[in-house]
PDB file of C-alpha atoms in Angstrom:
ATOM      1  CA  MET A   1      29.861   3.210   6.059  1.00 73.00           C
ATOM      2  CA  ARG A   2      30.683   4.971   2.394  1.00 87.00           C
ATOM      3  CA  ILE A   3      28.837   7.596   0.781  1.00 94.00           C
ATOM      4  CA  HIS A   4      28.148   6.482  -2.584  1.00 96.00           C
ATOM      5  CA  ALA A   5      26.296   7.029  -5.439  1.00 96.00           C
ATOM      6  CA  VAL A   6      22.509   6.672  -4.048  1.00 96.00           C
ATOM      7  CA  HIS A   7      23.734   9.041  -1.246  1.00 96.00           C
ATOM      8  CA  THR A   8      24.872  11.748  -3.576  1.00 95.00           C
ATOM      9  CA  LEU A   9      21.612  11.573  -5.966  1.00 95.00           C
ATOM     10  CA  TYR A  10      19.846  11.342  -2.939  1.00 93.00           C
ATOM     11  CA  ASP A  11      20.878  14.945  -1.806  1.00 93.00           C
ATOM     12  CA  TYR A  12      20.899  16.546  -5.116  1.00 92.00           C
ATOM     13  CA  ARG A  13      17.520  15.347  -5.663  1.00 90.00           C
ATOM     14  CA  LEU A  14      16.220  17.247  -2.371  1.00 87.00           C
ATOM     15  CA  SER A  15      17.776  20.030  -3.308  1.00 87.00           C
ATOM     16  CA  GLN A  16      15.744  20.349  -6.475  1.00 84.00           C
ATOM     17  CA  SER A  17      12.094  19.932  -4.465  1.00 75.00           C
ATOM     18  CA  THR A  18      10.174  22.811  -4.397  1.00 69.00           C
ATOM     19  CA  ARG A  19       7.639  21.264  -1.884  1.00 68.00           C
ATOM     20  CA  PRO A  20       8.228  18.670   1.093  1.00 62.00           C
ATOM     21  CA  PHE A  21       8.460  15.207  -0.253  1.00 59.00           C
ATOM     22  CA  LEU A  22       5.165  13.761   0.991  1.00 58.00           C
ATOM     23  CA  ALA A  23       5.448   9.998   0.341  1.00 58.00           C
ATOM     24  CA  ARG A  24       4.161   7.524   2.961  1.00 58.00           C
ATOM     25  CA  GLY A  25       6.876   7.591   5.688  1.00 55.00           C
ATOM     26  CA  GLY A  26       8.504  10.846   4.577  1.00 55.00           C
ATOM     27  CA  SER A  27       8.238  12.472   7.447  1.00 62.00           C
ATOM     28  CA  ILE A  28       9.592   9.736   9.724  1.00 77.00           C
ATOM     29  CA  ASN A  29      12.981  10.838  11.320  1.00 88.00           C
ATOM     30  CA  ARG A  30      15.493   8.317   9.911  1.00 91.00           C
ATOM     31  CA  CYS A  31      18.960   7.539   8.729  1.00 94.00           C
ATOM     32  CA  LYS A  32      19.566   9.510   5.785  1.00 91.00           C
ATOM     33  CA  HIS A  33      21.799   6.926   4.363  1.00 95.00           C
ATOM     34  CA  CYS A  34      20.157   3.840   4.968  1.00 95.00           C
ATOM     35  CA  MET A  35      16.336   5.112   5.535  1.00 94.00           C
ATOM     36  CA  LEU A  36      15.631   3.290   8.472  1.00 95.00           C
ATOM     37  CA  LEU A  37      14.823   4.351  12.188  1.00 95.00           C
ATOM     38  CA  PRO A  38      17.882   5.236  13.935  1.00 95.00           C
ATOM     39  CA  TYR A  39      17.252   2.109  16.386  1.00 95.00           C
ATOM     40  CA  LEU A  40      17.356   0.180  13.408  1.00 96.00           C
ATOM     41  CA  CYS A  41      20.340   1.590  11.486  1.00 95.00           C
ATOM     42  CA  LEU A  42      22.504  -0.404   9.320  1.00 95.00           C
ATOM     43  CA  CYS A  43      25.118   1.746   8.028  1.00 95.00           C
ATOM     44  CA  GLU A  44      27.915   0.739  10.823  1.00 93.00           C
ATOM     45  CA  ILE A  45      27.904  -3.087   9.835  1.00 93.00           C
ATOM     46  CA  LYS A  46      27.498  -2.323   5.549  1.00 93.00           C
ATOM     47  CA  GLN A  47      30.309  -3.175   3.555  1.00 93.00           C
ATOM     48  CA  THR A  48      31.280  -3.692   0.243  1.00 95.00           C
ATOM     49  CA  VAL A  49      32.140  -6.918  -1.698  1.00 95.00           C
ATOM     50  CA  SER A  50      34.697  -7.763  -4.634  1.00 95.00           C
ATOM     51  CA  SER A  51      32.645  -8.376  -7.692  1.00 95.00           C
ATOM     52  CA  GLN A  52      33.047  -8.528 -11.335  1.00 91.00           C
ATOM     53  CA  SER A  53      29.885  -6.666 -12.187  1.00 92.00           C
ATOM     54  CA  ALA A  54      28.860  -2.607 -12.175  1.00 97.00           C
ATOM     55  CA  PHE A  55      25.090  -1.507 -11.463  1.00 98.00           C
ATOM     56  CA  LEU A  56      23.396   1.295 -12.994  1.00 98.00           C
ATOM     57  CA  LEU A  57      20.288   2.997 -11.603  1.00 98.00           C
ATOM     58  CA  LEU A  58      18.147   4.165 -13.671  1.00 98.00           C
ATOM     59  CA  MET A  59      16.266   5.769 -11.442  1.00 97.00           C
ATOM     60  CA  TYR A  60      12.485   7.696 -12.388  1.00 95.00           C
ATOM     61  CA  ASP A  61      12.308  10.809 -10.506  1.00 91.00           C
ATOM     62  CA  ASP A  62      10.861  10.770  -7.053  1.00 88.00           C
ATOM     63  CA  GLU A  63      11.906   7.326  -6.446  1.00 92.00           C
ATOM     64  CA  ILE A  64      15.181   8.264  -5.054  1.00 92.00           C
ATOM     65  CA  LEU A  65      13.351  10.045  -2.021  1.00 90.00           C
ATOM     66  CA  LYS A  66      11.504   7.149  -1.165  1.00 91.00           C
ATOM     67  CA  PRO A  67      12.026   4.995   1.974  1.00 92.00           C
ATOM     68  CA  SER A  68      11.445   2.043   1.040  1.00 91.00           C
ATOM     69  CA  ASN A  69      13.497   1.691  -1.889  1.00 94.00           C
ATOM     70  CA  THR A  70      16.081  -1.291  -2.484  1.00 95.00           C
ATOM     71  CA  GLY A  71      18.321   0.293  -5.102  1.00 96.00           C
ATOM     72  CA  ARG A  72      20.625   1.673  -2.402  1.00 96.00           C
ATOM     73  CA  LEU A  73      21.628  -1.416  -0.977  1.00 97.00           C
ATOM     74  CA  ILE A  74      23.195  -2.272  -4.178  1.00 98.00           C
ATOM     75  CA  ALA A  75      25.384   0.897  -3.919  1.00 97.00           C
ATOM     76  CA  ASP A  76      25.749  -0.140  -0.368  1.00 97.00           C
ATOM     77  CA  LEU A  77      27.103  -3.659  -1.225  1.00 97.00           C
ATOM     78  CA  ILE A  78      28.462  -3.314  -5.079  1.00 97.00           C
ATOM     79  CA  ASP A  79      31.582  -0.526  -4.791  1.00 96.00           C
ATOM     80  CA  ASP A  80      30.823   0.078  -8.916  1.00 97.00           C
ATOM     81  CA  THR A  81      27.424   1.609  -8.702  1.00 98.00           C
ATOM     82  CA  TYR A  82      26.374   4.377 -10.609  1.00 98.00           C
ATOM     83  CA  ALA A  83      22.933   6.114  -9.992  1.00 98.00           C
ATOM     84  CA  TYR A  84      21.000   8.402 -12.316  1.00 97.00           C
ATOM     85  CA  ILE A  85      17.582  10.430 -12.450  1.00 97.00           C
ATOM     86  CA  TRP A  86      15.626   9.136 -15.722  1.00 97.00           C
ATOM     87  CA  SER A  87      14.834  11.465 -18.034  1.00 94.00           C
ATOM     88  CA  ARG A  88      13.112  10.815 -21.814  1.00 90.00           C
ATOM     89  CA  THR A  89      14.640  13.823 -23.928  1.00 90.00           C
ATOM     90  CA  LYS A  90      17.512  15.081 -21.417  1.00 93.00           C
ATOM     91  CA  PRO A  91      19.570  11.891 -19.964  1.00 95.00           C
ATOM     92  CA  GLN A  92      22.760  13.038 -18.178  1.00 95.00           C
ATOM     93  CA  ALA A  93      26.185  13.329 -20.537  1.00 96.00           C
ATOM     94  CA  GLU A  94      27.658  11.767 -17.682  1.00 97.00           C
ATOM     95  CA  MET A  95      25.438   8.576 -17.672  1.00 97.00           C
ATOM     96  CA  LEU A  96      25.865   8.724 -21.834  1.00 97.00           C
ATOM     97  CA  ASP A  97      29.722   8.952 -21.486  1.00 97.00           C
ATOM     98  CA  LEU A  98      29.186   5.792 -18.991  1.00 97.00           C
ATOM     99  CA  LEU A  99      27.336   4.029 -21.593  1.00 97.00           C
ATOM    100  CA  ARG A 100      30.044   4.661 -24.200  1.00 96.00           C
ATOM    101  CA  ASP A 101      32.921   3.615 -22.529  1.00 96.00           C
ATOM    102  CA  PRO A 102      34.346   0.624 -24.097  1.00 93.00           C
ATOM    103  CA  LYS A 103      35.261  -0.950 -21.235  1.00 93.00           C
ATOM    104  CA  TRP A 104      31.800  -1.728 -20.154  1.00 94.00           C
ATOM    105  CA  MET A 105      29.291  -4.050 -21.365  1.00 92.00           C
ATOM    106  CA  PRO A 106      25.860  -2.660 -20.919  1.00 95.00           C
ATOM    107  CA  ILE A 107      23.161  -4.746 -20.373  1.00 94.00           C
ATOM    108  CA  VAL A 108      19.343  -3.724 -19.578  1.00 95.00           C
ATOM    109  CA  VAL A 109      18.006  -6.163 -16.995  1.00 93.00           C
ATOM    110  CA  PHE A 110      13.882  -6.472 -17.907  1.00 91.00           C
ATOM    111  CA  PRO A 111      11.442  -9.256 -18.660  1.00 86.00           C
ATOM    112  CA  SER A 112      12.293 -10.683 -22.092  1.00 80.00           C
ATOM    113  CA  GLU A 113       8.628 -10.441 -23.237  1.00 82.00           C
ATOM    114  CA  TYR A 114       8.916  -6.346 -23.436  1.00 84.00           C
ATOM    115  CA  ALA A 115      12.064  -6.544 -25.476  1.00 80.00           C
ATOM    116  CA  GLU A 116      12.706  -7.698 -29.206  1.00 77.00           C
ATOM    117  CA  VAL A 117      14.071 -11.144 -29.920  1.00 77.00           C
ATOM    118  CA  ASN A 118      17.576 -10.390 -31.184  1.00 75.00           C
ATOM    119  CA  ARG A 119      18.006  -8.366 -27.884  1.00 79.00           C
ATOM    120  CA  GLN A 120      17.055 -10.974 -25.567  1.00 76.00           C
ATOM    121  CA  ILE A 121      19.532 -13.066 -22.905  1.00 74.00           C
ATOM    122  CA  ILE A 122      17.034 -16.141 -21.848  1.00 59.00           C
ATOM    123  CA  GLU A 123      20.123 -18.211 -20.733  1.00 55.00           C
ATOM    124  CA  GLN A 124      22.264 -17.057 -18.594  1.00 59.00           C
ATOM    125  CA  ALA A 125      24.967 -19.494 -19.575  1.00 57.00           C
ATOM    126  CA  THR A 126      25.412 -17.189 -22.321  1.00 63.00           C
ATOM    127  CA  LEU A 127      26.577 -14.230 -20.419  1.00 68.00           C
ATOM    128  CA  PRO A 128      30.534 -14.933 -20.534  1.00 65.00           C
ATOM    129  CA  GLU A 129      30.119 -14.946 -23.966  1.00 67.00           C
ATOM    130  CA  LEU A 130      28.948 -11.817 -24.440  1.00 69.00           C
ATOM    131  CA  ILE A 131      30.830 -10.250 -21.846  1.00 75.00           C
ATOM    132  CA  GLN A 132      33.906 -11.233 -23.526  1.00 74.00           C
ATOM    133  CA  ASN A 133      36.641  -8.982 -22.118  1.00 81.00           C
ATOM    134  CA  LYS A 134      34.593  -6.631 -20.734  1.00 87.00           C
ATOM    135  CA  ARG A 135      33.136  -5.726 -17.538  1.00 92.00           C
ATOM    136  CA  PRO A 136      29.239  -6.332 -17.228  1.00 94.00           C
ATOM    137  CA  LEU A 137      27.476  -2.985 -16.640  1.00 96.00           C
ATOM    138  CA  PHE A 138      23.750  -4.035 -15.606  1.00 96.00           C
ATOM    139  CA  ILE A 139      21.051  -1.429 -15.984  1.00 97.00           C
ATOM    140  CA  LEU A 140      18.276  -1.726 -13.743  1.00 97.00           C
ATOM    141  CA  LEU A 141      15.154   0.645 -14.048  1.00 97.00           C
ATOM    142  CA  ASP A 142      13.897   1.608 -10.684  1.00 96.00           C
ATOM    143  CA  GLY A 143      10.615   2.506 -10.116  1.00 93.00           C
ATOM    144  CA  THR A 144       7.039   1.334 -10.112  1.00 91.00           C
ATOM    145  CA  TRP A 145       6.430  -1.401 -12.637  1.00 89.00           C
ATOM    146  CA  ALA A 146       4.484   1.222 -14.576  1.00 92.00           C
ATOM    147  CA  GLN A 147       7.467   3.526 -14.485  1.00 94.00           C
ATOM    148  CA  ALA A 148       9.906   0.987 -15.263  1.00 94.00           C
ATOM    149  CA  LYS A 149       7.685  -0.193 -18.302  1.00 93.00           C
ATOM    150  CA  LYS A 150       7.768   3.500 -19.413  1.00 95.00           C
ATOM    151  CA  MET A 151      11.035   3.789 -18.967  1.00 96.00           C
ATOM    152  CA  PHE A 152      12.032   0.859 -20.707  1.00 95.00           C
ATOM    153  CA  ARG A 153       9.844   1.907 -23.883  1.00 94.00           C
ATOM    154  CA  LYS A 154      11.166   5.627 -24.138  1.00 95.00           C
ATOM    155  CA  SER A 155      14.781   5.450 -23.344  1.00 95.00           C
ATOM    156  CA  PRO A 156      16.061   5.654 -27.041  1.00 94.00           C
ATOM    157  CA  TYR A 157      19.888   5.458 -25.463  1.00 95.00           C
ATOM    158  CA  LEU A 158      19.260   1.988 -24.621  1.00 95.00           C
ATOM    159  CA  ASN A 159      17.909   0.484 -27.275  1.00 92.00           C
ATOM    160  CA  ASN A 160      20.871  -0.853 -28.669  1.00 90.00           C
ATOM    161  CA  PHE A 161      21.712  -3.114 -25.447  1.00 93.00           C
ATOM    162  CA  PRO A 162      21.150  -6.820 -25.037  1.00 91.00           C
ATOM    163  CA  VAL A 163      18.191  -7.596 -22.375  1.00 90.00           C
ATOM    164  CA  LEU A 164      18.418 -10.154 -19.571  1.00 89.00           C
ATOM    165  CA  SER A 165      15.540 -11.563 -18.052  1.00 84.00           C
ATOM    166  CA  PHE A 166      14.868 -13.671 -15.408  1.00 78.00           C
ATOM    167  CA  SER A 167      11.648 -16.065 -14.495  1.00 65.00           C
ATOM    168  CA  PRO A 168      12.381 -16.537 -10.555  1.00 55.00           C
ATOM    169  CA  GLU A 169      10.098 -19.541  -9.846  1.00 55.00           C
ATOM    170  CA  LYS A 170       9.071 -18.041  -6.187  1.00 42.00           C
ATOM    171  CA  LEU A 171       6.969 -15.053  -5.481  1.00 40.00           C
ATOM    172  CA  SER A 172       8.917 -12.183  -4.269  1.00 49.00           C
ATOM    173  CA  GLU A 173       9.378 -11.737  -0.376  1.00 52.00           C
ATOM    174  CA  TYR A 174       9.577  -8.079  -0.677  1.00 45.00           C
ATOM    175  CA  LEU A 175       6.500  -6.895   1.566  1.00 48.00           C
ATOM    176  CA  VAL A 176       7.323  -3.324   2.247  1.00 55.00           C
ATOM    177  CA  ARG A 177       5.522  -2.321  -1.333  1.00 51.00           C
ATOM    178  CA  LYS A 178       3.347  -4.836  -3.104  1.00 52.00           C
ATOM    179  CA  ALA A 179       4.296  -5.684  -6.516  1.00 50.00           C
ATOM    180  CA  THR A 180       0.916  -5.553  -8.805  1.00 50.00           C
ATOM    181  CA  LYS A 181       2.127  -9.050 -10.539  1.00 51.00           C
ATOM    182  CA  ASP A 182       3.543 -12.133  -8.548  1.00 49.00           C
ATOM    183  CA  ASN A 183       6.900 -12.186 -10.802  1.00 51.00           C
ATOM    184  CA  GLN A 184       7.892  -8.995 -10.182  1.00 66.00           C
ATOM    185  CA  LEU A 185      10.702  -8.056  -7.893  1.00 83.00           C
ATOM    186  CA  ALA A 186      12.628  -5.368  -5.828  1.00 89.00           C
ATOM    187  CA  THR A 187      15.413  -4.083  -7.290  1.00 93.00           C
ATOM    188  CA  ALA A 188      18.063  -5.492  -4.907  1.00 95.00           C
ATOM    189  CA  GLU A 189      16.287  -8.889  -5.154  1.00 91.00           C
ATOM    190  CA  VAL A 190      16.732  -8.797  -8.921  1.00 91.00           C
ATOM    191  CA  ALA A 191      20.659  -7.860  -8.169  1.00 94.00           C
ATOM    192  CA  SER A 192      20.589 -10.838  -6.215  1.00 92.00           C
ATOM    193  CA  LEU A 193      19.820 -12.939  -9.606  1.00 89.00           C
ATOM    194  CA  VAL A 194      22.242 -10.688 -11.709  1.00 91.00           C
ATOM    195  CA  LEU A 195      25.164 -11.775  -9.596  1.00 92.00           C
ATOM    196  CA  SER A 196      24.012 -15.314  -9.472  1.00 87.00           C
ATOM    197  CA  SER A 197      23.929 -15.340 -12.990  1.00 85.00           C
ATOM    198  CA  LEU A 198      27.434 -14.729 -13.103  1.00 86.00           C
ATOM    199  CA  LYS A 199      28.020 -17.352 -10.666  1.00 87.00           C
ATOM    200  CA  GLU A 200      29.098 -14.667  -7.868  1.00 91.00           C
ATOM    201  CA  PHE A 201      26.978 -17.043  -5.480  1.00 92.00           C
ATOM    202  CA  GLU A 202      28.101 -15.633  -2.303  1.00 95.00           C
ATOM    203  CA  ASN A 203      27.537 -11.999  -3.210  1.00 96.00           C
ATOM    204  CA  ALA A 204      24.266 -13.209  -4.517  1.00 93.00           C
ATOM    205  CA  ASP A 205      23.650 -14.542  -0.929  1.00 93.00           C
ATOM    206  CA  ILE A 206      25.103 -11.366   0.941  1.00 96.00           C
ATOM    207  CA  MET A 207      22.635  -9.059  -1.235  1.00 96.00           C
ATOM    208  CA  HIS A 208      19.462 -11.208  -0.672  1.00 93.00           C
ATOM    209  CA  LEU A 209      20.363 -10.925   2.908  1.00 95.00           C
ATOM    210  CA  LEU A 210      20.856  -7.318   2.945  1.00 96.00           C
ATOM    211  CA  PHE A 211      17.890  -6.934   1.549  1.00 95.00           C
ATOM    212  CA  ASN A 212      15.946  -9.515   4.120  1.00 94.00           C
ATOM    213  CA  THR A 213      17.715  -7.370   6.987  1.00 96.00           C
ATOM    214  CA  PHE A 214      16.509  -3.708   5.275  1.00 96.00           C
ATOM    215  CA  LYS A 215      12.942  -5.358   5.118  1.00 93.00           C
ATOM    216  CA  GLU A 216      12.625  -6.785   8.522  1.00 95.00           C
ATOM    217  CA  ASN A 217      13.696  -3.655   9.958  1.00 96.00           C
ATOM    218  CA  TYR A 218      11.745  -1.647   7.837  1.00 94.00           C
ATOM    219  CA  LEU A 219       8.715  -3.164   9.331  1.00 93.00           C
ATOM    220  CA  LEU A 220       9.999  -3.190  12.649  1.00 94.00           C
ATOM    221  CA  GLY A 221       9.861   0.359  12.293  1.00 93.00           C
ATOM    222  CA  LYS A 222       6.649   0.700  11.216  1.00 89.00           C
ATOM    223  CA  GLY A 223       5.486  -0.979  14.034  1.00 90.00           C
ATOM    224  CA  ARG A 224       8.336   0.733  16.692  1.00 92.00           C
ATOM    225  CA  HIS A 225       9.001  -2.991  17.278  1.00 94.00           C
ATOM    226  CA  PRO A 226      12.772  -3.715  18.979  1.00 93.00           C
ATOM    227  CA  LEU A 227      15.174  -5.735  17.230  1.00 92.00           C
ATOM    228  CA  PRO A 228      14.412  -9.458  17.867  1.00 90.00           C
ATOM    229  CA  GLU A 229      17.376 -11.438  19.124  1.00 86.00           C
ATOM    230  CA  ASN A 230      17.466 -13.721  16.092  1.00 88.00           C
ATOM    231  CA  SER A 231      17.443 -11.051  13.597  1.00 92.00           C
ATOM    232  CA  GLN A 232      18.401 -10.576   9.799  1.00 93.00           C
ATOM    233  CA  GLN A 233      20.587  -8.126  10.925  1.00 92.00           C
ATOM    234  CA  ALA A 234      23.027 -10.156  12.996  1.00 90.00           C
ATOM    235  CA  LEU A 235      23.035 -12.538  10.213  1.00 90.00           C
ATOM    236  CA  LEU A 236      24.040  -9.956   7.873  1.00 92.00           C
ATOM    237  CA  SER A 237      26.658  -9.034  10.481  1.00 90.00           C
ATOM    238  CA  LEU A 238      28.050 -12.587  10.719  1.00 89.00           C
ATOM    239  CA  ALA A 239      28.152 -12.893   6.707  1.00 90.00           C
ATOM    240  CA  LEU A 240      30.266  -9.513   5.796  1.00 90.00           C
ATOM    241  CA  ASN A 241      32.584 -10.185   8.866  1.00 84.00           C
ATOM    242  CA  LYS A 242      33.565 -13.928   8.744  1.00 75.00           C
TER     243      LYS A 242
END
């Protein structure tokens, strides 16, 4: 297991807290890196994969502290993952430098209904033409749905970037936190769709399997249930070590 941007941001955000974080499940003894109960920890089997893509997680304040957050799964799998706390008026200079770096093609991932028509990328087939000789840097707004909409509306430094949208046919399988609308997906689920759009189908499958494994182990931990023989964790270990 490696220490990545989300782990670093978690430690920073925790150091800034003036009182204990009291979200549901926040007081339970967990692995600080995967946020699962120690007997369900995934850290020993996690590995990165080779990918053309990079991700920037723009996280709404306390989101980084929530045990149920799935943004960290992206950083577990994709080496080039960056993470920052969102600010409307004082975005981090390091993040702005990253967005200005000419080697990246920043792309915001968000529903098309909230973006101007000239920013929308509806057909994923247009991605290679848009990216050309740059590497795509996919910006994911990580928080509740209301928080994500606020970040999208009130981040002027993102206004000039194209917006990639998805309309997945099946409902979200995410059971840890219930979405307010059926077509709202967990952050790691969105990352899986992004990888598929680049035709990185194996990486997309592994991301989805990592998400399902986290979801299963998280729910098992809530009930203090043992890991079953035919667990998602066993499938994930096979996929990462084949």
